[in-house]
Amino acid sequence: MKKIYHLSTCDTCKRIINELNLPSDFTAQDIKTKGITPKEIEEMYKLAGSYEALFSKRARLYKERDLKNQNLTEEDYKKLILEHYTFLKRPVLIINDQIFIGNSKKVVESAKLVI
């Protein structure tokens, strides 16, 4: 599978997609218009090893709900990601059996080597 979960309104996602110059066999899913399904989050979890790795602690709702002062479990992270798209750390690239999560320079460079 070759897929990218992104937000079409996110300038960082747009920049990374352009930088990666994704081949036509990639499926792009805008998580705002087509939400993440339980099956998709399970696939990401299997590759990432945890829901927390997929979770964005920079999301506005994370601060608004004061989640940093709560003791969140893996199940909590999963429910929050399924509840609202902003809780997914973006972008998420799945290339065959590898996953690349987030927008750090290191992650983007590692994805470039696999594409």
mmCIF file of N, CA and C in Angstrom:
data_model
loop_
_atom_site.group_PDB
_atom_site.id
_atom_site.type_symbol
_atom_site.label_atom_id
_atom_site.label_comp_id
_atom_site.label_asym_id
_atom_site.label_seq_id
_atom_site.Cartn_x
_atom_site.Cartn_y
_atom_site.Cartn_z
ATOM 1 N N MET A 1 0.840 -1.178 0.000
ATOM 2 C CA MET A 1 0.000 0.000 0.000
ATOM 3 C C MET A 1 0.887 1.244 0.000
ATOM 4 N N LYS A 2 0.479 2.221 -0.754
ATOM 5 C CA LYS A 2 1.167 3.512 -0.769
ATOM 6 C C LYS A 2 0.100 4.574 -0.567
ATOM 7 N N LYS A 3 0.135 5.191 0.615
ATOM 8 C CA LYS A 3 -0.930 6.114 0.979
ATOM 9 C C LYS A 3 -0.381 7.236 1.835
ATOM 10 N N ILE A 4 -0.994 8.412 1.671
ATOM 11 C CA ILE A 4 -0.658 9.531 2.540
ATOM 12 C C ILE A 4 -1.940 10.097 3.129
ATOM 13 N N TYR A 5 -1.939 10.230 4.445
ATOM 14 C CA TYR A 5 -3.033 10.882 5.156
ATOM 15 C C TYR A 5 -2.548 12.303 5.414
ATOM 16 N N HIS A 6 -3.326 13.266 4.956
ATOM 17 C CA HIS A 6 -2.894 14.664 5.068
ATOM 18 C C HIS A 6 -4.099 15.566 5.251
ATOM 19 N N LEU A 7 -3.827 16.837 5.402
ATOM 20 C CA LEU A 7 -4.861 17.855 5.493
ATOM 21 C C LEU A 7 -4.601 18.833 4.351
ATOM 22 N N SER A 8 -5.552 18.937 3.428
ATOM 23 C CA SER A 8 -5.332 19.754 2.225
ATOM 24 C C SER A 8 -5.186 21.243 2.538
ATOM 25 N N THR A 9 -5.658 21.670 3.701
ATOM 26 C CA THR A 9 -5.552 23.082 4.070
ATOM 27 C C THR A 9 -4.273 23.388 4.859
ATOM 28 N N CYS A 10 -3.484 22.374 5.120
ATOM 29 C CA CYS A 10 -2.258 22.537 5.912
ATOM 30 C C CYS A 10 -1.081 22.865 4.998
ATOM 31 N N ASP A 11 -0.485 24.024 5.194
ATOM 32 C CA ASP A 11 0.643 24.439 4.363
ATOM 33 C C ASP A 11 1.838 23.498 4.505
ATOM 34 N N THR A 12 2.056 22.987 5.700
ATOM 35 C CA THR A 12 3.168 22.060 5.911
ATOM 36 C C THR A 12 2.940 20.770 5.131
ATOM 37 N N CYS A 13 1.714 20.250 5.167
ATOM 38 C CA CYS A 13 1.401 19.036 4.393
ATOM 39 C C CYS A 13 1.609 19.289 2.902
ATOM 40 N N LYS A 14 1.139 20.430 2.420
ATOM 41 C CA LYS A 14 1.294 20.766 0.998
ATOM 42 C C LYS A 14 2.768 20.813 0.616
ATOM 43 N N ARG A 15 3.569 21.460 1.471
ATOM 44 C CA ARG A 15 5.004 21.581 1.198
ATOM 45 C C ARG A 15 5.665 20.204 1.133
ATOM 46 N N ILE A 16 5.330 19.342 2.076
ATOM 47 C CA ILE A 16 5.934 18.008 2.123
ATOM 48 C C ILE A 16 5.504 17.171 0.920
ATOM 49 N N ILE A 17 4.239 17.249 0.549
ATOM 50 C CA ILE A 17 3.752 16.507 -0.617
ATOM 51 C C ILE A 17 4.501 16.956 -1.869
ATOM 52 N N ASN A 18 4.680 18.260 -2.018
ATOM 53 C CA ASN A 18 5.442 18.775 -3.169
ATOM 54 C C ASN A 18 6.895 18.335 -3.114
ATOM 55 N N GLU A 19 7.474 18.375 -1.930
ATOM 56 C CA GLU A 19 8.877 17.997 -1.753
ATOM 57 C C GLU A 19 9.093 16.504 -2.064
ATOM 58 N N LEU A 20 8.126 15.673 -1.673
ATOM 59 C CA LEU A 20 8.250 14.230 -1.893
ATOM 60 C C LEU A 20 7.967 13.842 -3.343
ATOM 61 N N ASN A 21 7.246 14.704 -4.066
ATOM 62 C CA ASN A 21 6.920 14.422 -5.465
ATOM 63 C C ASN A 21 6.369 12.994 -5.596
ATOM 64 N N LEU A 22 5.260 12.756 -4.912
ATOM 65 C CA LEU A 22 4.699 11.412 -4.806
ATOM 66 C C LEU A 22 4.304 10.838 -6.164
ATOM 67 N N PRO A 23 4.663 9.582 -6.420
ATOM 68 C CA PRO A 23 4.284 8.929 -7.675
ATOM 69 C C PRO A 23 2.763 8.765 -7.782
ATOM 70 N N SER A 24 2.294 8.501 -8.972
ATOM 71 C CA SER A 24 0.854 8.405 -9.225
ATOM 72 C C SER A 24 0.212 7.195 -8.549
ATOM 73 N N ASP A 25 1.008 6.223 -8.109
ATOM 74 C CA ASP A 25 0.414 5.054 -7.453
ATOM 75 C C ASP A 25 0.115 5.298 -5.966
ATOM 76 N N PHE A 26 0.331 6.514 -5.490
ATOM 77 C CA PHE A 26 -0.017 6.886 -4.121
ATOM 78 C C PHE A 26 -1.481 7.287 -4.031
ATOM 79 N N THR A 27 -2.112 6.890 -2.949
ATOM 80 C CA THR A 27 -3.468 7.333 -2.646
ATOM 81 C C THR A 27 -3.348 8.441 -1.611
ATOM 82 N N ALA A 28 -3.963 9.584 -1.887
ATOM 83 C CA ALA A 28 -3.945 10.701 -0.944
ATOM 84 C C ALA A 28 -5.321 10.818 -0.304
ATOM 85 N N GLN A 29 -5.345 10.838 1.010
ATOM 86 C CA GLN A 29 -6.609 10.976 1.734
ATOM 87 C C GLN A 29 -6.575 12.231 2.574
ATOM 88 N N ASP A 30 -7.456 13.182 2.226
ATOM 89 C CA ASP A 30 -7.612 14.399 3.016
ATOM 90 C C ASP A 30 -8.465 14.022 4.226
ATOM 91 N N ILE A 31 -7.860 14.040 5.403
ATOM 92 C CA ILE A 31 -8.544 13.541 6.604
ATOM 93 C C ILE A 31 -9.667 14.460 7.079
ATOM 94 N N LYS A 32 -9.749 15.662 6.521
ATOM 95 C CA LYS A 32 -10.850 16.551 6.887
ATOM 96 C C LYS A 32 -12.112 16.190 6.094
ATOM 97 N N THR A 33 -11.951 15.834 4.828
ATOM 98 C CA THR A 33 -13.109 15.510 3.995
ATOM 99 C C THR A 33 -13.474 14.030 4.049
ATOM 100 N N LYS A 34 -12.503 13.178 4.311
ATOM 101 C CA LYS A 34 -12.767 11.739 4.450
ATOM 102 C C LYS A 34 -12.073 11.276 5.729
ATOM 103 N N GLY A 35 -12.858 11.174 6.772
ATOM 104 C CA GLY A 35 -12.322 10.839 8.087
ATOM 105 C C GLY A 35 -11.621 9.486 8.141
ATOM 106 N N ILE A 36 -10.859 9.317 9.171
ATOM 107 C CA ILE A 36 -10.120 8.076 9.388
ATOM 108 C C ILE A 36 -11.094 7.032 9.936
ATOM 109 N N THR A 37 -11.057 5.859 9.355
ATOM 110 C CA THR A 37 -11.932 4.778 9.809
ATOM 111 C C THR A 37 -11.220 3.956 10.887
ATOM 112 N N PRO A 38 -11.988 3.207 11.674
ATOM 113 C CA PRO A 38 -11.347 2.318 12.665
ATOM 114 C C PRO A 38 -10.362 1.342 12.006
ATOM 115 N N LYS A 39 -10.699 0.848 10.825
ATOM 116 C CA LYS A 39 -9.804 -0.079 10.120
ATOM 117 C C LYS A 39 -8.486 0.623 9.753
ATOM 118 N N GLU A 40 -8.580 1.865 9.272
ATOM 119 C CA GLU A 40 -7.370 2.605 8.889
ATOM 120 C C GLU A 40 -6.487 2.897 10.094
ATOM 121 N N ILE A 41 -7.092 3.278 11.218
ATOM 122 C CA ILE A 41 -6.284 3.575 12.406
ATOM 123 C C ILE A 41 -5.628 2.297 12.929
ATOM 124 N N GLU A 42 -6.298 1.155 12.775
ATOM 125 C CA GLU A 42 -5.709 -0.126 13.180
ATOM 126 C C GLU A 42 -4.496 -0.458 12.305
ATOM 127 N N GLU A 43 -4.602 -0.204 10.995
ATOM 128 C CA GLU A 43 -3.474 -0.443 10.092
ATOM 129 C C GLU A 43 -2.285 0.434 10.480
ATOM 130 N N MET A 44 -2.560 1.709 10.785
ATOM 131 C CA MET A 44 -1.490 2.620 11.203
ATOM 132 C C MET A 44 -0.874 2.147 12.515
ATOM 133 N N TYR A 45 -1.722 1.706 13.445
ATOM 134 C CA TYR A 45 -1.259 1.248 14.750
ATOM 135 C C TYR A 45 -0.307 0.065 14.614
ATOM 136 N N LYS A 46 -0.661 -0.881 13.748
ATOM 137 C CA LYS A 46 0.186 -2.067 13.553
ATOM 138 C C LYS A 46 1.581 -1.674 13.093
ATOM 139 N N LEU A 47 1.672 -0.649 12.263
ATOM 140 C CA LEU A 47 2.977 -0.206 11.754
ATOM 141 C C LEU A 47 3.705 0.705 12.739
ATOM 142 N N ALA A 48 2.951 1.536 13.444
ATOM 143 C CA ALA A 48 3.562 2.515 14.353
ATOM 144 C C ALA A 48 3.893 1.931 15.726
ATOM 145 N N GLY A 49 3.110 0.931 16.155
ATOM 146 C CA GLY A 49 3.361 0.319 17.447
ATOM 147 C C GLY A 49 2.619 0.952 18.610
ATOM 148 N N SER A 50 2.057 2.151 18.381
ATOM 149 C CA SER A 50 1.256 2.787 19.436
ATOM 150 C C SER A 50 0.374 3.870 18.822
ATOM 151 N N TYR A 51 -0.722 4.144 19.522
ATOM 152 C CA TYR A 51 -1.591 5.243 19.088
ATOM 153 C C TYR A 51 -0.971 6.584 19.466
ATOM 154 N N GLU A 52 -0.232 6.590 20.557
ATOM 155 C CA GLU A 52 0.401 7.834 20.993
ATOM 156 C C GLU A 52 1.374 8.358 19.933
ATOM 157 N N ALA A 53 2.054 7.462 19.226
ATOM 158 C CA ALA A 53 2.977 7.868 18.163
ATOM 159 C C ALA A 53 2.240 8.573 17.025
ATOM 160 N N LEU A 54 0.959 8.257 16.860
ATOM 161 C CA LEU A 54 0.148 8.854 15.801
ATOM 162 C C LEU A 54 -0.557 10.134 16.246
ATOM 163 N N PHE A 55 -0.474 10.429 17.525
ATOM 164 C CA PHE A 55 -1.254 11.505 18.134
ATOM 165 C C PHE A 55 -0.489 12.826 18.128
ATOM 166 N N SER A 56 -1.183 13.883 17.743
ATOM 167 C CA SER A 56 -0.577 15.213 17.732
ATOM 168 C C SER A 56 -0.887 15.960 19.023
ATOM 169 N N LYS A 57 0.162 16.213 19.776
ATOM 170 C CA LYS A 57 -0.006 16.983 21.013
ATOM 171 C C LYS A 57 0.068 18.483 20.732
ATOM 172 N N ARG A 58 0.169 18.835 19.446
ATOM 173 C CA ARG A 58 0.191 20.240 19.051
ATOM 174 C C ARG A 58 -1.191 20.713 18.591
ATOM 175 N N ALA A 59 -2.157 19.802 18.582
ATOM 176 C CA ALA A 59 -3.510 20.152 18.143
ATOM 177 C C ALA A 59 -4.130 21.177 19.094
ATOM 178 N N ARG A 60 -4.865 22.099 18.509
ATOM 179 C CA ARG A 60 -5.531 23.145 19.286
ATOM 180 C C ARG A 60 -6.460 22.521 20.344
ATOM 181 N N LEU A 61 -7.185 21.488 19.950
ATOM 182 C CA LEU A 61 -8.109 20.838 20.889
ATOM 183 C C LEU A 61 -7.383 20.173 22.057
ATOM 184 N N TYR A 62 -6.161 19.757 21.844
ATOM 185 C CA TYR A 62 -5.363 19.152 22.914
ATOM 186 C C TYR A 62 -5.166 20.168 24.039
ATOM 187 N N LYS A 63 -4.871 21.402 23.644
ATOM 188 C CA LYS A 63 -4.672 22.467 24.636
ATOM 189 C C LYS A 63 -6.011 22.904 25.235
ATOM 190 N N GLU A 64 -7.025 23.082 24.370
ATOM 191 C CA GLU A 64 -8.334 23.540 24.840
ATOM 192 C C GLU A 64 -8.958 22.587 25.850
ATOM 193 N N ARG A 65 -8.786 21.303 25.644
ATOM 194 C CA ARG A 65 -9.366 20.299 26.544
ATOM 195 C C ARG A 65 -8.452 19.967 27.718
ATOM 196 N N ASP A 66 -7.309 20.629 27.773
ATOM 197 C CA ASP A 66 -6.333 20.418 28.843
ATOM 198 C C ASP A 66 -5.955 18.940 28.971
ATOM 199 N N LEU A 67 -5.753 18.298 27.823
ATOM 200 C CA LEU A 67 -5.443 16.866 27.815
ATOM 201 C C LEU A 67 -4.053 16.553 28.354
ATOM 202 N N LYS A 68 -3.149 17.541 28.327
ATOM 203 C CA LYS A 68 -1.791 17.272 28.822
ATOM 204 C C LYS A 68 -1.788 16.974 30.326
ATOM 205 N N ASN A 69 -2.810 17.421 31.012
ATOM 206 C CA ASN A 69 -2.897 17.174 32.450
ATOM 207 C C ASN A 69 -3.739 15.953 32.783
ATOM 208 N N GLN A 70 -4.081 15.170 31.751
ATOM 209 C CA GLN A 70 -4.824 13.936 31.964
ATOM 210 C C GLN A 70 -3.909 12.753 31.663
ATOM 211 N N ASN A 71 -4.180 11.659 32.293
ATOM 212 C CA ASN A 71 -3.387 10.451 32.090
ATOM 213 C C ASN A 71 -4.044 9.638 30.965
ATOM 214 N N LEU A 72 -3.663 9.926 29.720
ATOM 215 C CA LEU A 72 -4.289 9.288 28.570
ATOM 216 C C LEU A 72 -3.730 7.885 28.329
ATOM 217 N N THR A 73 -4.628 6.967 28.007
ATOM 218 C CA THR A 73 -4.235 5.599 27.681
ATOM 219 C C THR A 73 -4.157 5.451 26.166
ATOM 220 N N GLU A 74 -3.643 4.330 25.713
ATOM 221 C CA GLU A 74 -3.600 4.052 24.271
ATOM 222 C C GLU A 74 -5.012 4.107 23.678
ATOM 223 N N GLU A 75 -5.983 3.573 24.406
ATOM 224 C CA GLU A 75 -7.380 3.581 23.938
ATOM 225 C C GLU A 75 -7.900 5.021 23.843
ATOM 226 N N ASP A 76 -7.491 5.890 24.778
ATOM 227 C CA ASP A 76 -7.886 7.298 24.724
ATOM 228 C C ASP A 76 -7.328 7.959 23.464
ATOM 229 N N TYR A 77 -6.050 7.698 23.177
ATOM 230 C CA TYR A 77 -5.439 8.278 21.972
ATOM 231 C C TYR A 77 -6.190 7.831 20.721
ATOM 232 N N LYS A 78 -6.529 6.552 20.670
ATOM 233 C CA LYS A 78 -7.256 6.008 19.520
ATOM 234 C C LYS A 78 -8.607 6.705 19.369
ATOM 235 N N LYS A 79 -9.362 6.793 20.449
ATOM 236 C CA LYS A 79 -10.691 7.422 20.404
ATOM 237 C C LYS A 79 -10.601 8.883 19.977
ATOM 238 N N LEU A 80 -9.612 9.593 20.486
ATOM 239 C CA LEU A 80 -9.468 11.009 20.135
ATOM 240 C C LEU A 80 -9.133 11.194 18.652
ATOM 241 N N ILE A 81 -8.254 10.341 18.129
ATOM 242 C CA ILE A 81 -7.899 10.437 16.702
ATOM 243 C C ILE A 81 -9.131 10.153 15.848
ATOM 244 N N LEU A 82 -9.917 9.163 16.231
ATOM 245 C CA LEU A 82 -11.131 8.845 15.469
ATOM 246 C C LEU A 82 -12.196 9.930 15.629
ATOM 247 N N GLU A 83 -12.184 10.605 16.773
ATOM 248 C CA GLU A 83 -13.176 11.643 17.055
ATOM 249 C C GLU A 83 -12.942 12.904 16.226
ATOM 250 N N HIS A 84 -11.687 13.322 16.098
ATOM 251 C CA HIS A 84 -11.401 14.571 15.384
ATOM 252 C C HIS A 84 -10.078 14.483 14.644
ATOM 253 N N TYR A 85 -10.120 14.844 13.376
ATOM 254 C CA TYR A 85 -8.953 14.709 12.495
ATOM 255 C C TYR A 85 -7.719 15.470 12.969
ATOM 256 N N THR A 86 -7.888 16.554 13.723
ATOM 257 C CA THR A 86 -6.716 17.333 14.127
ATOM 258 C C THR A 86 -5.815 16.593 15.111
ATOM 259 N N PHE A 87 -6.323 15.509 15.692
ATOM 260 C CA PHE A 87 -5.503 14.749 16.635
ATOM 261 C C PHE A 87 -4.513 13.802 15.950
ATOM 262 N N LEU A 88 -4.626 13.637 14.635
ATOM 263 C CA LEU A 88 -3.652 12.807 13.922
ATOM 264 C C LEU A 88 -2.428 13.654 13.584
ATOM 265 N N LYS A 89 -1.269 13.174 13.961
ATOM 266 C CA LYS A 89 -0.015 13.846 13.611
ATOM 267 C C LYS A 89 0.136 13.735 12.098
ATOM 268 N N ARG A 90 0.375 14.865 11.433
ATOM 269 C CA ARG A 90 0.356 14.869 9.958
ATOM 270 C C ARG A 90 1.683 15.303 9.371
ATOM 271 N N PRO A 91 1.888 14.863 8.136
ATOM 272 C CA PRO A 91 1.183 13.817 7.406
ATOM 273 C C PRO A 91 1.620 12.434 7.885
ATOM 274 N N VAL A 92 0.836 11.429 7.510
ATOM 275 C CA VAL A 92 1.202 10.032 7.762
ATOM 276 C C VAL A 92 1.348 9.370 6.398
ATOM 277 N N LEU A 93 2.536 8.861 6.134
ATOM 278 C CA LEU A 93 2.781 8.138 4.888
ATOM 279 C C LEU A 93 2.922 6.659 5.198
ATOM 280 N N ILE A 94 2.229 5.853 4.417
ATOM 281 C CA ILE A 94 2.397 4.406 4.516
ATOM 282 C C ILE A 94 2.931 3.942 3.172
ATOM 283 N N ILE A 95 4.104 3.343 3.224
ATOM 284 C CA ILE A 95 4.743 2.830 2.009
ATOM 285 C C ILE A 95 5.032 1.358 2.268
ATOM 286 N N ASN A 96 4.195 0.518 1.649
ATOM 287 C CA ASN A 96 4.257 -0.930 1.855
ATOM 288 C C ASN A 96 4.128 -1.251 3.344
ATOM 289 N N ASP A 97 5.183 -1.706 3.993
ATOM 290 C CA ASP A 97 5.080 -2.064 5.412
ATOM 291 C C ASP A 97 5.804 -1.073 6.318
ATOM 292 N N GLN A 98 6.032 0.150 5.814
ATOM 293 C CA GLN A 98 6.694 1.181 6.617
ATOM 294 C C GLN A 98 5.759 2.361 6.804
ATOM 295 N N ILE A 99 5.894 3.027 7.952
ATOM 296 C CA ILE A 99 5.076 4.195 8.238
ATOM 297 C C ILE A 99 5.986 5.362 8.602
ATOM 298 N N PHE A 100 5.613 6.535 8.128
ATOM 299 C CA PHE A 100 6.347 7.768 8.403
ATOM 300 C C PHE A 100 5.328 8.759 8.956
ATOM 301 N N ILE A 101 5.571 9.203 10.191
ATOM 302 C CA ILE A 101 4.585 10.009 10.905
ATOM 303 C C ILE A 101 5.158 11.389 11.207
ATOM 304 N N GLY A 102 4.436 12.413 10.779
ATOM 305 C CA GLY A 102 4.797 13.778 11.140
ATOM 306 C C GLY A 102 5.609 14.491 10.088
ATOM 307 N N ASN A 103 6.034 15.692 10.448
ATOM 308 C CA ASN A 103 6.657 16.575 9.477
ATOM 309 C C ASN A 103 8.096 16.954 9.802
ATOM 310 N N SER A 104 8.724 16.209 10.699
ATOM 311 C CA SER A 104 10.111 16.543 11.023
ATOM 312 C C SER A 104 10.997 16.279 9.808
ATOM 313 N N LYS A 105 12.067 17.015 9.725
ATOM 314 C CA LYS A 105 12.998 16.890 8.599
ATOM 315 C C LYS A 105 13.505 15.443 8.478
ATOM 316 N N LYS A 106 13.797 14.831 9.614
ATOM 317 C CA LYS A 106 14.313 13.457 9.635
ATOM 318 C C LYS A 106 13.292 12.477 9.042
ATOM 319 N N VAL A 107 12.025 12.628 9.413
ATOM 320 C CA VAL A 107 10.963 11.747 8.909
ATOM 321 C C VAL A 107 10.801 11.918 7.406
ATOM 322 N N VAL A 108 10.777 13.166 6.937
ATOM 323 C CA VAL A 108 10.608 13.451 5.509
ATOM 324 C C VAL A 108 11.787 12.889 4.711
ATOM 325 N N GLU A 109 12.999 13.080 5.222
ATOM 326 C CA GLU A 109 14.185 12.556 4.529
ATOM 327 C C GLU A 109 14.160 11.026 4.473
ATOM 328 N N SER A 110 13.720 10.388 5.552
ATOM 329 C CA SER A 110 13.629 8.923 5.571
ATOM 330 C C SER A 110 12.594 8.431 4.559
ATOM 331 N N ALA A 111 11.483 9.138 4.439
ATOM 332 C CA ALA A 111 10.442 8.748 3.474
ATOM 333 C C ALA A 111 10.957 8.884 2.042
ATOM 334 N N LYS A 112 11.745 9.920 1.796
ATOM 335 C CA LYS A 112 12.299 10.142 0.443
ATOM 336 C C LYS A 112 13.134 8.940 -0.020
ATOM 337 N N LEU A 113 13.829 8.315 0.917
ATOM 338 C CA LEU A 113 14.690 7.189 0.581
ATOM 339 C C LEU A 113 13.902 5.948 0.164
ATOM 340 N N VAL A 114 12.651 5.871 0.591
ATOM 341 C CA VAL A 114 11.831 4.696 0.337
ATOM 342 C C VAL A 114 10.939 4.866 -0.902
ATOM 343 N N ILE A 115 10.574 6.099 -1.192
ATOM 344 C CA ILE A 115 9.636 6.363 -2.311
ATOM 345 C C ILE A 115 10.267 5.996 -3.630
#
